[in-house]
C-alpha positions as semicolon CSV with decimal commas, in nm:
position;residue;x (nm);y (nm);z (nm)
1;X;-0,647;-0,681;-2,032
2;X;-1,030;-0,548;-2,118
3;X;-1,371;-0,704;-1,994
4;X;-1,662;-0,757;-2,246
5;X;-2,016;-0,651;-2,215
6;X;-2,228;-0,808;-2,102
7;X;-2,506;-0,650;-2,371
8;X;-2,332;-0,843;-2,654
9;X;-2,302;-1,129;-2,494
10;X;-2,716;-1,120;-2,456
11;X;-2,767;-1,101;-2,116
12;X;-3,037;-1,344;-1,917
13;X;-3,210;-1,144;-1,645
14;X;-3,113;-1,072;-1,311
15;X;-3,381;-1,177;-1,061
16;X;-3,269;-0,881;-0,935
17;X;-3,266;-0,525;-1,107
18;X;-3,337;-0,681;-1,500
19;X;-3,130;-0,790;-1,758
20;X;-2,751;-0,694;-1,732
21;X;-2,726;-0,395;-1,917
22;X;-2,357;-0,091;-1,976
23;X;-2,439;0,207;-1,748
24;X;-2,609;0,473;-1,980
25;X;-2,352;0,650;-2,157
26;X;-2,327;1,049;-2,124
27;X;-2,380;1,019;-1,811
28;X;-2,081;1,044;-1,509
29;X;-2,104;1,153;-1,183
30;X;-1,783;1,143;-1,048
31;X;-1,767;0,751;-1,024
32;X;-1,574;0,484;-1,211
33;X;-1,697;0,315;-1,565
34;X;-1,803;-0,042;-1,402
35;X;-1,722;-0,248;-1,764
36;X;-1,935;-0,633;-1,804
37;X;-1,811;-0,965;-1,703
38;X;-1,932;-1,168;-2,000
39;X;-2,222;-1,319;-1,850
40;X;-2,153;-1,646;-2,057
41;X;-1,964;-2,031;-1,865
42;X;-1,650;-1,930;-1,834
43;X;-1,306;-2,178;-1,861
44;X;-1,089;-2,237;-1,566
45;X;-0,872;-2,003;-1,698
46;X;-1,070;-1,699;-1,759
47;X;-1,261;-1,808;-1,373
48;X;-0,894;-1,743;-1,308
49;X;-0,810;-1,416;-1,462
50;X;-1,099;-1,186;-1,455
51;X;-1,127;-1,133;-1,103
52;X;-0,819;-0,933;-1,193
53;X;-1,044;-0,766;-1,404
54;X;-1,268;-0,697;-1,217
55;X;-1,068;-0,567;-0,965
56;X;-0,943;-0,331;-1,158
57;X;-1,197;-0,175;-1,333
58;X;-1,294;-0,060;-0,951
59;X;-0,906;-0,023;-0,844
60;X;-0,959;0,382;-0,706
61;X;-1,275;0,313;-0,568
62;X;-1,198;-0,008;-0,402
63;X;-0,849;0,140;-0,329
64;X;-0,942;0,491;-0,113
65;X;-1,226;0,271;0,110
66;X;-0,967;-0,025;0,166
67;X;-0,719;0,192;0,206
68;X;-0,859;0,422;0,462
69;X;-1,018;0,116;0,645
70;X;-0,612;-0,037;0,572
71;X;-0,432;0,281;0,746
72;X;-0,711;0,246;1,078
73;X;-0,582;-0,047;1,161
74;X;-0,242;-0,010;1,116
75;X;-0,268;0,278;1,393
76;X;-0,560;0,013;1,640
77;X;-0,275;-0,265;1,585
78;X;0,013;-0,035;1,713
79;X;-0,223;0,151;1,993
80;X;-0,321;-0,195;2,168
81;X;0,042;-0,359;2,134
82;X;0,191;-0,020;2,293
83;X;-0,096;-0,069;2,633
84;X;-0,014;-0,454;2,664
85;X;0,346;-0,372;2,650
86;X;0,272;-0,138;2,921
87;X;0,075;-0,326;3,103
88;X;0,306;-0,569;3,143
89;X;0,660;-0,316;3,209
90;X;0,765;-0,360;2,872
91;X;0,783;-0,732;2,873
92;X;0,873;-0,967;2,590
93;X;0,595;-1,198;2,594
94;X;0,297;-0,951;2,647
95;X;0,473;-0,717;2,406
96;X;0,432;-1,018;2,173
97;X;0,043;-1,140;2,263
98;X;-0,047;-0,809;2,228
99;X;0,040;-0,789;1,867
100;X;-0,054;-1,109;1,699
101;X;-0,356;-1,155;1,933
102;X;-0,487;-0,768;1,777
103;X;-0,353;-0,790;1,467
104;X;-0,548;-1,123;1,446
105;X;-0,891;-0,957;1,533
106;X;-0,833;-0,632;1,276
107;X;-0,716;-0,906;0,994
108;X;-1,077;-1,067;1,044
109;X;-1,239;-0,741;1,109
110;X;-1,079;-0,665;0,777
111;X;-1,165;-0,968;0,584
112;X;-1,499;-0,910;0,706
113;X;-1,504;-0,550;0,522
114;X;-1,343;-0,665;0,258
115;X;-1,511;-0,944;0,108
116;X;-1,854;-0,750;0,177
117;X;-1,675;-0,420;-0,055
118;X;-1,569;-0,625;-0,283
119;X;-1,890;-0,827;-0,386
120;X;-2,044;-0,510;-0,374
121;X;-1,810;-0,390;-0,642
122;X;-1,806;-0,668;-0,824
123;X;-2,187;-0,656;-0,893
124;X;-2,184;-0,420;-1,074
125;X;-1,957;-0,534;-1,367
126;X;-2,170;-0,759;-1,344
127;X;-2,465;-0,528;-1,505
128;X;-2,243;-0,264;-1,615
129;X;-2,341;0,008;-1,385
130;X;-2,132;0,331;-1,232
131;X;-1,908;0,241;-0,842
132;X;-1,887;0,552;-0,656
133;X;-1,772;0,454;-0,264
134;X;-2,122;0,573;-0,169
135;X;-2,346;0,289;-0,301
136;X;-2,011;0,028;-0,222
137;X;-2,107;0,118;0,122
138;X;-2,429;0,126;0,084
139;X;-2,465;-0,196;-0,090
140;X;-2,248;-0,318;0,259
141;X;-2,491;-0,230;0,483
142;X;-2,745;-0,386;0,354
143;X;-2,546;-0,690;0,394
144;X;-2,292;-0,635;0,601
145;X;-2,477;-0,854;0,924
146;X;-2,501;-1,145;0,690
147;X;-2,142;-1,184;0,522
148;X;-2,094;-1,110;0,945
149;X;-2,248;-1,450;1,018
150;X;-2,053;-1,496;0,660
151;X;-1,725;-1,505;0,800
152;X;-1,778;-1,634;1,164
153;X;-1,904;-1,966;0,974
154;X;-1,638;-1,941;0,764
155;X;-1,390;-1,909;1,017
156;X;-1,511;-2,152;1,248
157;X;-1,494;-2,418;1,000
158;X;-1,089;-2,330;0,898
159;X;-0,998;-2,343;1,185
160;X;-1,161;-2,714;1,268
161;X;-1,041;-2,828;1,008
162;X;-0,696;-2,769;1,040
163;X;-0,700;-2,836;1,357
164;X;-0,825;-3,223;1,272
165;X;-0,587;-3,214;0,997
166;X;-0,273;-3,021;1,244
167;X;-0,282;-3,362;1,500
168;X;-0,129;-3,575;1,199
169;X;0,171;-3,398;0,972
170;X;-0,032;-3,677;0,715
171;X;-0,293;-3,495;0,756
172;X;-0,227;-3,156;0,601
173;X;-0,274;-3,148;0,273
174;X;-0,606;-3,432;0,272
175;X;-0,693;-3,136;0,554
176;X;-0,584;-2,874;0,220
177;X;-0,820;-3,066;-0,006
178;X;-1,146;-3,088;0,258
179;X;-1,145;-2,782;0,313
180;X;-1,063;-2,684;-0,036
181;X;-1,409;-2,859;-0,109
182;X;-1,600;-2,707;0,168
183;X;-1,491;-2,378;0,061
184;X;-1,641;-2,414;-0,308
185;X;-1,954;-2,541;-0,078
186;X;-2,035;-2,158;0,030
187;X;-1,791;-1,924;-0,192
188;X;-2,127;-1,819;-0,408
189;X;-2,333;-1,692;-0,023
190;X;-2,213;-1,325;-0,044
191;X;-2,239;-1,276;-0,394
192;X;-2,593;-1,456;-0,342
193;X;-2,633;-1,208;-0,080
194;X;-2,565;-0,893;-0,280
195;X;-2,697;-1,014;-0,610
196;X;-3,086;-1,202;-0,463
197;X;-3,353;-1,103;-0,270
198;X;-3,202;-1,369;0,006
199;X;-3,197;-1,456;0,409
200;X;-2,812;-1,613;0,541
201;X;-2,997;-1,955;0,576
202;X;-3,146;-1,881;0,238
203;X;-2,817;-1,798;0,002
204;X;-2,643;-2,014;0,229
205;X;-2,873;-2,321;0,056
206;X;-2,890;-2,123;-0,278
207;X;-2,497;-2,079;-0,287
208;X;-2,476;-2,515;-0,259
209;X;-2,727;-2,541;-0,526
210;X;-2,487;-2,369;-0,735
211;X;-2,195;-2,483;-0,701
212;X;-2,323;-2,785;-0,712
213;X;-2,113;-3,087;-0,893
214;X;-1,834;-2,800;-0,935
215;X;-1,721;-2,854;-0,569
216;X;-1,350;-2,952;-0,675
217;X;-1,304;-2,673;-0,955
218;X;-1,372;-2,391;-0,740
219;X;-1,169;-2,577;-0,494
220;X;-0,899;-2,642;-0,771
221;X;-0,998;-2,168;-0,795
222;X;-0,942;-2,107;-0,430
223;X;-0,621;-2,301;-0,395
224;X;-0,479;-2,142;-0,719
225;X;-0,516;-1,857;-0,549
226;X;-0,341;-1,959;-0,294
227;X;-0,065;-2,075;-0,470
228;X;-0,083;-1,691;-0,686
229;X;-0,100;-1,466;-0,309
230;X;0,206;-1,709;-0,264
231;X;0,415;-1,614;-0,554
232;X;0,325;-1,217;-0,457
233;X;0,320;-1,269;-0,078
234;X;0,738;-1,345;-0,079
235;X;0,886;-1,019;-0,225
236;X;0,636;-0,870;-0,034
237;X;0,851;-1,038;0,233
238;X;1,191;-1,008;0,151
239;X;1,121;-0,632;0,146
240;X;0,960;-0,637;0,475
241;X;1,295;-0,804;0,594
242;X;1,510;-0,563;0,390
243;X;1,334;-0,281;0,583
244;X;1,437;-0,457;0,925
245;X;1,797;-0,554;0,855
246;X;1,780;-0,171;0,763
247;X;1,610;-0,015;1,049
248;X;1,872;-0,192;1,275
249;X;1,714;-0,297;1,630
250;X;1,458;-0,145;1,634
251;X;1,111;-0,274;1,869
252;X;0,892;-0,090;1,767
253;X;0,975;-0,005;1,379
254;X;1,040;-0,361;1,343
255;X;0,692;-0,460;1,574
256;X;0,433;-0,214;1,339
257;X;0,633;-0,304;0,993
258;X;0,593;-0,712;1,092
259;X;0,229;-0,631;1,153
260;X;0,150;-0,421;0,901
261;X;0,231;-0,655;0,652
262;X;0,082;-0,923;0,808
263;X;-0,253;-0,679;0,763
264;X;-0,209;-0,630;0,375
265;X;-0,158;-1,001;0,336
266;X;-0,512;-1,043;0,470
267;X;-0,676;-0,824;0,355
268;X;-0,558;-0,881;-0,048
269;X;-0,620;-1,283;-0,003
270;X;-0,942;-1,141;0,121
271;X;-0,995;-0,926;-0,207
272;X;-0,901;-1,145;-0,448
273;X;-1,099;-1,345;-0,319
274;X;-1,385;-1,220;-0,316
275;X;-1,353;-1,097;-0,667
276;X;-1,296;-1,480;-0,757
277;X;-1,696;-1,564;-0,647
278;X;-1,779;-1,288;-0,875
279;X;-1,595;-1,444;-1,208
280;X;-1,825;-1,805;-1,071
281;X;-2,127;-1,692;-0,997
282;X;-2,170;-1,561;-1,307
283;X;-2,037;-1,862;-1,416
284;X;-2,233;-2,178;-1,180
285;X;-2,562;-1,934;-1,231
286;X;-2,514;-1,909;-1,729
287;X;-2,433;-2,316;-1,594
288;X;-2,715;-2,381;-1,321
289;X;-2,954;-2,135;-1,465
290;X;-2,935;-2,008;-1,781
291;X;-2,807;-1,634;-1,732
292;X;-2,699;-1,622;-2,104
293;X;-3,029;-1,713;-2,287
294;X;-3,194;-1,396;-2,373
295;X;-3,548;-1,501;-2,415
296;X;-3,709;-1,231;-2,759
297;X;-4,061;-1,171;-2,656
298;X;-4,305;-1,159;-2,868
299;X;-4,384;-0,849;-3,113
300;X;-4,752;-0,786;-2,996
301;X;-4,457;-0,798;-2,579
302;X;-4,240;-0,568;-2,785
303;X;-4,512;-0,269;-2,885
304;X;-4,674;-0,308;-2,562
305;X;-4,402;-0,219;-2,372
306;X;-4,292;0,038;-2,644
307;X;-4,658;0,133;-2,552
């Protein structure tokens, strides 16, 4: 789907680098050209569709950065699982625990890394900047600490809500709705960190302000993306089971395949959500801050700026 240029929409000023504008024509430095997001209030359908346009615009850079991290994670999980199996004399329980715990840890780290990279690339879609792997890593490095803190708090909240919801089976659905609402109040934190000069506390407070009045819309978007992820994962699980059956009873082939699939699903979920949060940030800035309103300068000011 083509993404509209912000300049064509009359974008308002950004607190970080002025009005979003497309990259300069005639300049090419080996990076991917960034198509800007439309700087205007978005419908729910657009908020659900545009994240994939953002990812498509930077697919090569993100695939390279995230693909390398994914392969490192798969290799590390396999090595840790093998070490755990050797330490426990090859017991099934020891091998299983090593595989589960190492997969959980590296999935968590992958999600932190993917969140920062995707938000940095998505920010370029707002301003029409070109994206290279160096620029993404530079932005990630500038916000790595606060994004890590965001990931820690998000994990603690999710685990707490799900544990409370698991006490009674009938409370699972209300717990998921509550988790979606809590996520909606915090989901714009990382885009704020990337776009605006703010500490983590300031970004978290700013995210709540931007999300005010739209919590259930953002929660609905979160649930819709989870449902879409489920649709995408089912065929992937089918392929995984087919390959596992084809490989027979080879223990290590099955373990590596299962852990690699789990890591891929975690990575895919985080990339989709991070891109959606960037799109939602643009929508909320337009609705609350009038980001799409362009105030013309007086003629005297234009002449002074030109001079």
